[in-house]
CSV table of C-alpha atoms and ligand atoms in Angstrom, one decimal:
chain,number,residue,atom,x,y,z
E,239,MET,CA,22.8,-7.2,14.9
E,240,HIS,CA,21.5,-8.6,11.6
E,241,ASP,CA,19.7,-6.5,9.2
E,242,PHE,CA,16.3,-8.7,9.1
E,243,GLU,CA,15.0,-6.6,6.6
E,244,LEU,CA,17.8,-7.7,4.2
E,245,MET,CA,17.1,-11.2,5.0
E,246,ILE,CA,13.3,-11.2,3.8
E,247,SER,CA,12.6,-13.0,0.3
E,248,GLN,CA,11.7,-11.3,-2.8
E,249,ARG,CA,8.7,-13.7,-2.3
E,250,SER,CA,7.7,-12.1,0.6
E,251,LYS,CA,8.3,-8.6,-0.3
E,252,ALA,CA,6.4,-9.2,-3.4
E,253,ILE,CA,3.3,-9.6,-1.3
E,254,ASP,CA,1.5,-6.0,-0.7
E,255,VAL,CA,-1.0,-5.6,2.1
E,256,SER,CA,-0.7,-2.0,2.7
E,257,GLY,CA,-4.3,-1.3,1.2
E,258,ILE,CA,-6.0,-3.8,3.6
E,259,ARG,CA,-3.9,-2.9,6.6
E,260,ARG,CA,-4.5,0.9,6.0
E,261,VAL,CA,-8.3,0.2,6.7
E,262,PHE,CA,-7.6,-2.2,9.7
E,263,GLU,CA,-5.4,0.9,11.2
E,264,LEU,CA,-8.2,3.2,10.4
E,265,GLY,CA,-10.8,1.1,11.8
E,266,ALA,CA,-8.8,0.2,15.1
E,267,LYS,CA,-8.9,3.7,16.1
E,268,LEU,CA,-12.8,3.3,16.4
E,269,LYS,CA,-14.4,3.0,19.7
E,270,ASP,CA,-17.5,1.0,18.7
E,271,PRO,CA,-17.7,1.0,15.0
E,272,ILE,CA,-20.4,0.0,12.7
E,273,ASN,CA,-18.3,-3.0,11.1
E,274,LEU,CA,-19.6,-3.5,7.6
E,275,SER,CA,-15.9,-5.1,6.8
E,276,ILE,CA,-16.0,-8.4,8.1
E,277,GLY,CA,-15.7,-11.4,6.3
E,278,GLN,CA,-17.3,-14.1,8.6
E,279,PRO,CA,-20.8,-14.9,9.4
E,280,ASP,CA,-22.2,-13.3,12.6
E,281,PHE,CA,-24.0,-16.8,13.7
E,282,PRO,CA,-22.5,-19.2,16.1
E,283,VAL,CA,-21.3,-22.5,15.3
E,284,PRO,CA,-24.3,-25.3,15.2
E,285,GLU,CA,-24.3,-26.8,18.7
E,286,THR,CA,-24.0,-30.6,17.5
E,287,LEU,CA,-20.9,-29.7,15.9
E,288,LYS,CA,-19.5,-27.9,18.9
E,289,GLU,CA,-20.5,-31.0,20.8
E,290,ALA,CA,-19.0,-33.4,18.4
E,291,ALA,CA,-15.4,-31.5,18.4
E,292,ILE,CA,-15.5,-31.0,22.5
E,293,GLU,CA,-16.3,-34.7,22.6
E,294,ALA,CA,-13.4,-35.6,20.2
E,295,ILE,CA,-11.1,-33.6,22.5
E,296,ARG,CA,-12.3,-35.6,25.5
E,297,GLN,CA,-11.9,-38.6,23.8
E,298,ASP,CA,-8.2,-37.9,23.3
E,299,LYS,CA,-8.3,-37.7,19.5
E,300,ASN,CA,-5.9,-34.8,19.5
E,301,GLY,CA,-3.1,-36.5,17.6
E,302,TYR,CA,-2.1,-36.0,13.8
E,303,THR,CA,-4.5,-37.6,11.9
E,304,LEU,CA,-3.8,-39.0,8.3
E,305,THR,CA,-2.9,-36.2,5.9
E,306,GLN,CA,-5.9,-37.0,3.5
E,307,GLY,CA,-8.1,-36.5,6.9
E,308,VAL,CA,-10.2,-38.8,9.2
E,309,ALA,CA,-12.0,-41.7,7.8
E,310,GLU,CA,-15.5,-40.4,8.9
E,311,LEU,CA,-15.1,-37.2,7.8
E,312,ARG,CA,-13.8,-38.3,4.5
E,313,ASP,CA,-16.6,-40.7,4.0
E,314,ALA,CA,-19.3,-37.8,4.8
E,315,ILE,CA,-17.6,-35.6,2.1
E,316,ASN,CA,-17.3,-37.9,-0.5
E,317,ARG,CA,-21.0,-38.9,-0.2
E,318,HIS,CA,-21.9,-35.3,-0.4
E,319,LEU,CA,-19.8,-34.8,-3.5
E,320,THR,CA,-21.4,-37.5,-5.1
E,321,SER,CA,-24.9,-36.8,-4.3
E,322,ASP,CA,-24.2,-32.9,-5.0
E,323,ILE,CA,-21.8,-32.8,-8.1
E,324,GLY,CA,-22.4,-36.5,-9.1
E,325,TRP,CA,-18.4,-37.4,-9.0
E,326,ASP,CA,-17.6,-41.0,-8.5
E,327,MET,CA,-15.3,-40.8,-5.6
E,328,ASN,CA,-14.6,-44.6,-5.6
E,329,SER,CA,-13.2,-43.9,-8.9
E,330,SER,CA,-9.0,-44.1,-8.6
E,331,ASP,CA,-9.1,-41.5,-11.1
E,332,THR,CA,-10.6,-39.0,-8.4
E,333,MET,CA,-9.6,-38.2,-5.0
E,334,MET,CA,-10.4,-35.7,-2.3
E,335,LEU,CA,-8.2,-34.1,0.5
E,336,VAL,CA,-9.0,-32.6,3.6
E,337,THR,CA,-7.3,-29.1,4.1
E,338,SER,CA,-6.5,-26.7,6.5
E,339,GLY,CA,-8.9,-24.1,5.5
E,340,THR,CA,-10.0,-23.2,1.9
E,341,SER,CA,-6.9,-21.5,2.1
E,342,GLY,CA,-4.8,-24.4,2.8
E,343,ALA,CA,-6.4,-26.1,-0.5
E,344,LEU,CA,-5.6,-23.0,-2.7
E,345,LEU,CA,-2.2,-22.6,-1.6
E,346,LEU,CA,-1.5,-26.4,-2.1
E,347,ALA,CA,-2.8,-26.5,-5.5
E,348,VAL,CA,-0.8,-23.4,-6.8
E,349,GLN,CA,2.0,-24.9,-5.2
E,350,ALA,CA,1.7,-28.5,-7.0
E,351,LEU,CA,0.7,-27.2,-10.3
E,352,LEU,CA,2.6,-23.6,-10.9
E,353,ASN,CA,6.1,-23.3,-12.1
E,354,PRO,CA,7.8,-19.7,-12.2
E,355,GLY,CA,6.4,-17.8,-15.3
E,356,ASP,CA,3.1,-19.8,-15.7
E,357,GLU,CA,0.0,-17.7,-15.5
E,358,ILE,CA,-3.2,-18.0,-13.5
E,359,ILE,CA,-6.3,-16.0,-14.4
E,360,ALA,CA,-8.9,-15.1,-11.8
E,361,GLY,CA,-11.8,-12.6,-12.2
E,362,ASP,CA,-10.9,-8.9,-11.1
E,363,PRO,CA,-12.6,-8.2,-8.5
E,364,TYR,CA,-10.7,-11.0,-7.0
E,365,PHE,CA,-10.5,-12.6,-3.6
E,366,VAL,CA,-7.9,-10.4,-2.0
E,367,VAL,CA,-5.4,-13.4,-1.6
E,368,TYR,CA,-5.5,-14.8,-5.2
E,369,PRO,CA,-2.6,-12.6,-6.5
E,370,SER,CA,-0.1,-13.4,-4.0
E,371,LEU,CA,-1.1,-17.3,-4.6
E,372,ALA,CA,0.6,-16.7,-7.6
E,373,GLU,CA,3.6,-14.6,-6.6
E,374,LEU,CA,4.4,-17.3,-3.9
E,375,CYS,CA,5.0,-19.5,-6.9
E,376,GLY,CA,6.6,-17.0,-8.8
E,377,ALA,CA,3.8,-17.3,-11.3
E,378,THR,CA,1.8,-14.2,-12.8
E,379,PHE,CA,-1.7,-13.4,-11.6
E,380,VAL,CA,-3.3,-12.3,-14.7
E,381,PRO,CA,-6.9,-10.4,-13.7
E,382,CYS,CA,-9.9,-10.6,-16.0
E,383,ASP,CA,-11.7,-7.4,-16.0
E,384,THR,CA,-15.4,-8.2,-15.1
E,385,TYR,CA,-16.4,-4.8,-14.5
E,386,PRO,CA,-19.4,-3.7,-14.1
E,387,ASP,CA,-21.3,-6.7,-13.5
E,388,CYS,CA,-18.4,-9.2,-11.8
E,389,ARG,CA,-19.5,-12.0,-14.2
E,390,MET,CA,-15.9,-13.9,-15.5
E,391,THR,CA,-17.5,-15.3,-18.4
E,392,ALA,CA,-15.5,-17.2,-21.1
E,393,ALA,CA,-15.6,-14.5,-23.7
E,394,ARG,CA,-14.0,-12.1,-21.1
E,395,VAL,CA,-11.2,-15.2,-20.3
E,396,GLU,CA,-10.7,-16.5,-23.7
E,397,PRO,CA,-8.6,-13.3,-25.1
E,398,LEU,CA,-6.3,-13.6,-21.6
E,399,ILE,CA,-5.2,-17.1,-22.2
E,400,THR,CA,-1.5,-17.6,-23.4
E,401,ASP,CA,0.6,-20.4,-23.9
E,402,ARG,CA,1.8,-20.0,-20.2
E,403,THR,CA,-1.8,-20.2,-18.9
E,404,LYS,CA,-2.0,-23.2,-16.5
E,405,ILE,CA,-5.1,-22.3,-14.1
E,406,VAL,CA,-8.2,-20.2,-14.6
E,407,LEU,CA,-9.5,-19.7,-11.2
E,408,VAL,CA,-13.3,-19.0,-10.7
E,409,ASN,CA,-15.0,-18.0,-7.4
E,410,SER,CA,-18.7,-18.1,-7.2
E,411,PRO,CA,-20.8,-16.9,-5.3
E,412,GLY,CA,-17.8,-14.3,-5.3
E,413,ASN,CA,-16.1,-12.2,-2.7
E,414,PRO,CA,-16.1,-9.4,-2.8
E,415,SER,CA,-19.1,-9.1,-5.1
E,416,GLY,CA,-21.3,-12.2,-3.9
E,417,VAL,CA,-22.3,-12.6,-7.7
E,418,VAL,CA,-23.4,-16.1,-8.6
E,419,LEU,CA,-22.4,-17.0,-12.1
E,420,THR,CA,-25.3,-19.3,-14.0
E,421,ASN,CA,-24.7,-23.3,-15.1
E,422,ASP,CA,-24.6,-21.9,-18.4
E,423,GLU,CA,-21.9,-19.6,-17.8
E,424,LEU,CA,-20.0,-22.2,-15.8
E,425,LYS,CA,-20.3,-24.6,-18.6
E,426,ASP,CA,-18.7,-22.1,-21.0
E,427,LEU,CA,-15.7,-21.9,-18.7
E,428,VAL,CA,-15.3,-25.7,-18.5
E,429,ASP,CA,-15.7,-26.0,-22.3
E,430,LEU,CA,-12.8,-23.1,-22.8
E,431,CYS,CA,-10.4,-24.6,-20.3
E,432,LYS,CA,-10.9,-28.0,-22.1
E,433,ARG,CA,-10.5,-26.7,-25.5
E,434,LYS,CA,-7.5,-24.6,-24.4
E,435,GLY,CA,-5.7,-27.4,-21.6
E,436,VAL,CA,-6.0,-25.1,-19.1
E,437,LEU,CA,-6.9,-26.7,-15.6
E,438,LEU,CA,-10.4,-24.5,-14.2
E,439,ILE,CA,-10.2,-24.3,-10.2
E,440,SER,CA,-13.5,-23.6,-8.7
E,441,ASP,CA,-13.3,-22.0,-5.0
E,442,GLU,CA,-17.0,-22.4,-4.0
E,443,ILE,CA,-16.3,-21.6,-0.1
E,444,TYR,CA,-19.6,-19.6,-0.3
E,445,ASP,CA,-21.9,-22.4,-1.7
E,446,GLU,CA,-24.3,-22.8,0.8
E,447,PHE,CA,-25.0,-19.3,1.1
E,448,THR,CA,-26.8,-18.8,-2.3
E,449,TYR,CA,-30.1,-17.4,-2.6
E,450,GLU,CA,-33.1,-18.9,-4.0
E,451,ASP,CA,-32.9,-16.5,-7.1
E,452,ALA,CA,-29.4,-17.4,-7.6
E,453,ARG,CA,-29.9,-21.2,-7.3
E,454,GLU,CA,-30.7,-23.8,-10.2
E,455,ASP,CA,-32.2,-27.1,-9.4
E,456,GLY,CA,-32.3,-25.9,-6.0
E,457,ARG,CA,-28.5,-25.8,-5.8
E,458,CYS,CA,-25.4,-23.3,-6.2
E,459,PRO,CA,-24.7,-23.7,-9.8
E,460,SER,CA,-20.9,-25.5,-10.0
E,461,PRO,CA,-19.1,-26.3,-13.2
E,462,ALA,CA,-17.9,-29.4,-11.4
E,463,ARG,CA,-21.3,-30.7,-12.4
E,464,PHE,CA,-20.2,-30.6,-15.9
E,465,ASP,CA,-16.9,-32.3,-15.7
E,466,ASP,CA,-14.2,-34.0,-13.3
E,467,GLN,CA,-11.1,-32.9,-14.8
E,468,MET,CA,-10.7,-29.9,-12.5
E,469,LEU,CA,-10.5,-28.9,-9.0
E,470,VAL,CA,-13.4,-28.0,-6.8
E,471,VAL,CA,-12.6,-26.0,-3.4
E,472,ARG,CA,-15.0,-26.3,-0.6
E,473,GLY,CA,-15.0,-25.0,2.9
E,474,PHE,CA,-16.8,-24.9,6.4
E,475,GLY,CA,-15.6,-21.9,7.9
E,476,LYS,CA,-18.2,-19.5,6.3
E,477,SER,CA,-21.2,-21.9,5.7
E,478,TYR,CA,-21.1,-22.9,9.7
E,479,GLY,CA,-19.4,-20.0,11.4
E,480,CYS,CA,-16.2,-21.7,12.3
E,481,THR,CA,-13.7,-19.8,10.2
E,482,GLY,CA,-11.0,-20.5,13.2
E,483,TRP,CA,-11.6,-23.8,12.9
E,484,ARG,CA,-9.4,-23.9,9.6
E,485,MET,CA,-11.3,-26.6,7.6
E,486,GLY,CA,-11.5,-27.1,3.9
E,487,TYR,CA,-11.4,-30.0,1.2
E,488,VAL,CA,-10.6,-30.2,-2.5
E,489,ALA,CA,-11.4,-33.0,-4.9
E,490,GLY,CA,-10.4,-33.5,-8.2
E,491,PRO,CA,-7.9,-35.7,-10.7
E,492,ALA,CA,-5.9,-38.1,-8.3
E,493,SER,CA,-2.8,-37.1,-10.4
E,494,ILE,CA,-3.0,-33.7,-8.9
E,495,ILE,CA,-4.5,-34.4,-5.4
E,496,ARG,CA,-1.7,-36.8,-4.7
E,497,GLU,CA,0.9,-34.4,-5.0
E,498,MET,CA,-1.1,-31.6,-3.0
E,499,ALA,CA,-1.4,-34.8,-0.3
E,500,LYS,CA,2.4,-34.8,-0.5
E,501,LEU,CA,2.8,-31.1,0.0
E,502,GLN,CA,0.4,-31.1,2.9
E,503,GLN,CA,2.2,-34.0,4.7
E,504,TYR,CA,5.6,-31.9,4.7
E,505,THR,CA,3.6,-28.7,5.4
E,506,PHE,CA,0.4,-28.8,7.5
E,507,VAL,CA,0.8,-32.0,8.4
E,508,CYS,CA,-2.9,-32.5,8.6
E,509,ALA,CA,-6.2,-30.3,9.0
E,510,PRO,CA,-7.1,-29.6,12.8
E,511,SER,CA,-8.2,-32.9,14.4
E,512,MET,CA,-10.8,-31.6,16.5
E,513,SER,CA,-12.2,-29.6,13.7
E,514,GLN,CA,-12.4,-32.6,11.3
E,515,TYR,CA,-14.1,-34.7,14.0
E,516,GLY,CA,-16.4,-32.0,14.9
E,517,LEU,CA,-17.7,-31.6,11.4
E,518,VAL,CA,-18.2,-35.3,10.6
E,519,GLY,CA,-22.2,-34.8,11.1
E,520,VAL,CA,-21.8,-31.3,9.2
E,521,PHE,CA,-24.3,-32.6,6.1
E,522,ASP,CA,-27.0,-33.2,8.2
E,523,VAL,CA,-27.2,-29.6,9.8
E,524,ASP,CA,-29.8,-27.1,8.0
E,525,MET,CA,-28.6,-24.0,7.6
E,526,THR,CA,-31.7,-22.5,5.6
E,527,SER,CA,-32.9,-20.2,8.4
E,528,TYR,CA,-29.5,-18.6,8.4
E,529,VAL,CA,-29.1,-18.3,4.6
E,530,GLU,CA,-32.9,-16.7,4.5
E,531,ALA,CA,-31.9,-14.2,7.2
E,532,TYR,CA,-28.8,-13.5,4.7
E,533,ARG,CA,-31.1,-13.2,2.1
E,534,ARG,CA,-33.4,-10.3,3.6
E,535,LYS,CA,-29.9,-8.6,4.4
E,536,ARG,CA,-29.2,-8.9,0.8
E,537,ASP,CA,-32.4,-7.4,-0.1
E,538,MET,CA,-32.0,-4.4,2.3
E,539,VAL,CA,-28.3,-3.5,0.5
E,540,ILE,CA,-30.1,-3.7,-2.7
E,541,ARG,CA,-33.1,-1.3,-1.6
E,542,ALA,CA,-30.7,1.0,0.2
E,543,PHE,CA,-28.7,1.7,-3.1
E,544,ASP,CA,-31.7,1.6,-5.2
E,545,GLY,CA,-31.6,4.6,-7.5
E,546,VAL,CA,-28.3,5.8,-5.3
E,547,ALA,CA,-25.4,3.8,-6.5
E,548,ASN,CA,-24.6,0.7,-8.8
E,549,LEU,CA,-24.3,-2.8,-7.7
E,550,ALA,CA,-23.9,-5.9,-9.3
E,551,THR,CA,-27.0,-8.0,-7.9
E,552,PRO,CA,-25.3,-10.3,-5.4
E,553,GLY,CA,-26.8,-14.2,-5.9
E,554,GLY,CA,-24.7,-15.4,-2.4
E,555,ALA,CA,-22.0,-15.1,0.1
E,556,PHE,CA,-22.7,-12.2,2.5
E,557,TYR,CA,-21.1,-9.1,0.2
E,558,ALA,CA,-22.0,-6.3,-2.2
E,559,PHE,CA,-19.6,-4.5,-4.0
E,560,VAL,CA,-21.1,-1.1,-4.7
E,561,GLU,CA,-20.0,1.5,-6.9
E,562,VAL,CA,-19.0,5.0,-5.4
E,563,PRO,CA,-21.2,7.6,-7.7
E,564,GLU,CA,-19.1,8.9,-10.2
E,565,SER,CA,-20.6,12.3,-9.2
E,566,MET,CA,-19.0,12.4,-5.7
E,567,GLY,CA,-15.5,12.5,-7.8
E,568,LEU,CA,-13.8,10.3,-4.9
E,569,THR,CA,-11.8,6.9,-5.1
E,570,ALA,CA,-13.3,4.1,-3.4
E,571,THR,CA,-10.5,4.6,-0.6
E,572,GLN,CA,-11.5,8.4,-0.1
E,573,PHE,CA,-15.0,7.3,0.3
E,574,VAL,CA,-14.4,4.5,2.8
E,575,GLU,CA,-12.3,7.0,4.6
E,576,LYS,CA,-15.4,9.4,4.9
E,577,GLY,CA,-17.4,6.5,6.1
E,578,ILE,CA,-15.0,6.0,8.8
E,579,GLU,CA,-15.0,9.5,9.9
E,580,GLN,CA,-18.8,8.7,10.6
E,581,ASN,CA,-18.0,5.5,12.4
E,582,VAL,CA,-18.7,2.8,9.4
E,583,LEU,CA,-16.2,0.5,8.2
E,584,THR,CA,-16.2,-1.2,4.8
E,585,ILE,CA,-13.4,-2.1,2.5
E,586,PRO,CA,-11.9,-0.1,-0.9
E,587,GLY,CA,-12.2,-1.9,-4.1
E,588,ASN,CA,-8.5,-1.4,-4.4
E,589,VAL,CA,-7.8,-4.1,-2.0
E,590,PHE,CA,-9.7,-6.5,-4.4
E,591,SER,CA,-9.0,-4.9,-7.6
E,592,LYS,CA,-6.6,-3.2,-10.1
E,593,ALA,CA,-9.5,-0.4,-9.8
E,594,ASP,CA,-10.7,1.8,-7.0
E,595,THR,CA,-14.2,2.5,-7.8
E,596,HIS,CA,-16.1,0.7,-5.7
E,597,PHE,CA,-16.0,-0.5,-1.9
E,598,ARG,CA,-17.2,-3.9,-0.6
E,599,ILE,CA,-19.8,-4.0,2.0
E,600,SER,CA,-20.1,-7.4,4.5
E,601,TYR,CA,-23.7,-7.7,5.7
E,602,ALA,CA,-23.0,-10.5,8.1
E,603,THR,CA,-24.2,-8.1,10.8
E,604,SER,CA,-27.3,-7.5,13.0
E,605,ASP,CA,-30.4,-6.0,11.2
E,606,ASP,CA,-29.8,-2.8,13.3
E,607,LYS,CA,-26.2,-2.0,12.5
E,608,LEU,CA,-26.5,-2.8,9.1
E,609,GLU,CA,-29.4,-0.7,8.8
E,610,ALA,CA,-27.6,2.3,10.4
E,611,GLY,CA,-24.6,1.5,8.4
E,612,LEU,CA,-26.5,1.7,5.2
E,613,GLU,CA,-27.7,4.9,6.3
E,614,VAL,CA,-24.5,6.6,6.8
E,615,LEU,CA,-23.3,5.5,3.4
E,616,THR,CA,-26.2,6.4,1.5
E,617,GLY,CA,-26.1,9.5,3.5
E,618,LEU,CA,-22.5,10.4,2.2
E,619,MET,CA,-23.9,10.0,-1.3
E,620,ALA,CA,-27.0,12.0,-1.0
E,621,GLN,CA,-25.1,14.7,0.5
E,622,VAL,CA,-23.1,15.1,-2.8
E,623,ALA,CA,-26.4,14.5,-4.9
E,624,SER,CA,-28.1,17.3,-3.2
E,625,ALA,CA,-25.0,19.7,-3.6
E,626,THR,CA,-24.5,19.2,-7.3
Z,1362,PMP,N1,-11.9,-18.2,-0.8
Z,1362,PMP,C1,-12.6,-16.8,-0.8
Z,1362,PMP,C2,-13.4,-16.3,-1.8
Z,1362,PMP,C3,-12.8,-16.5,0.5
Z,1362,PMP,O1,-13.4,-15.4,0.8
Z,1362,PMP,C4,-12.2,-17.2,1.6
Z,1362,PMP,C5,-12.3,-16.3,3.0
Z,1362,PMP,N2,-12.2,-15.2,2.9
Z,1362,PMP,C6,-11.3,-17.7,1.4
Z,1362,PMP,C7,-11.2,-18.7,0.1
Z,1362,PMP,C8,-10.5,-18.6,2.5
Z,1362,PMP,O2,-11.3,-19.3,3.4
Z,1362,PMP,P1,-10.8,-20.0,4.8
Z,1362,PMP,O3,-11.2,-19.5,5.8
Z,1362,PMP,O4,-11.5,-21.3,4.5
Z,1362,PMP,O5,-9.5,-20.4,4.4
């Protein structure tokens, strides 16, 4: 018999999923939980997009596509980028690549850029996958402490930059906090990265889900409006309810994107064909009513915790990152376990952070479930407040 344990690479072993696995195991025991842990929207894919994907399958468009993506979708994305961030997508210095999800774009980016020993900085709390992106390359993940406001500002990043820093990765609207940085803050990050010779990567997967109060000139703030010498990564899964379609894209300097396309050719090959055809008309779909519905849910969350617990005001995505009141004397993991005992599932902060002081709520659920879940969570907090 082989000892398969011994065969597993150091690279794979270095990735620790114990925190999130524990939550899922606890959650799996619940019969009909109030699930505030899910990182995807609760609305269906718009009908026109479904029809376009089905039609592509029927028309036998089921083979490999060009690794860069099908022409119709590429044209649509390039037009969108030009109108949204002002990049000249016809320039030979700038390129765009359609990828298998935003995850695909991020993985290709780090694989194309990071050598062992290089450093990548991202805000703490961070999207759960970011540290492992570094580990997969033998690089070092450098968390930038952004507590309590979850804003990764240039002032917080600058002291962390060393001569091994290659990438600063910014995520706004952010997972797990929903916090949206301002154009001024993002411009400062652009300037810092330029001055230090570091590449800025902007993960904008939640850009569509930015609420009116966090928008500037009607749009989600983006560092890409100040510079095209960076990578902008976006996706369709969250914005259009099609996370399983595995669709994203990345745009930036041609010399980097060409390397990423080469790696994609030899790994993912291409993004799923029916998903690409399904999304050709995506920029004509109006998601305003869904964004408005999530804005209302965001307001429900803010109201529920007002005067009860601290949270950085979410300006987008569908998350809130709530601090467990200190008076409870509990880690976030312990608090989340108490919630689970009452059938409410959230995710403890140590999954997204070096700290275990906050928990993430996803409010991408029905108003009734959200209301019921918030009642349980704030009720747990109130019990302690009245006992002390
Ligand atoms: N970036 C962030 C910040 C995310 O929250 C997620 C999904 N949870 C991703 C990237 C990956 O998204 P995709 O499904 O497009 O790979």
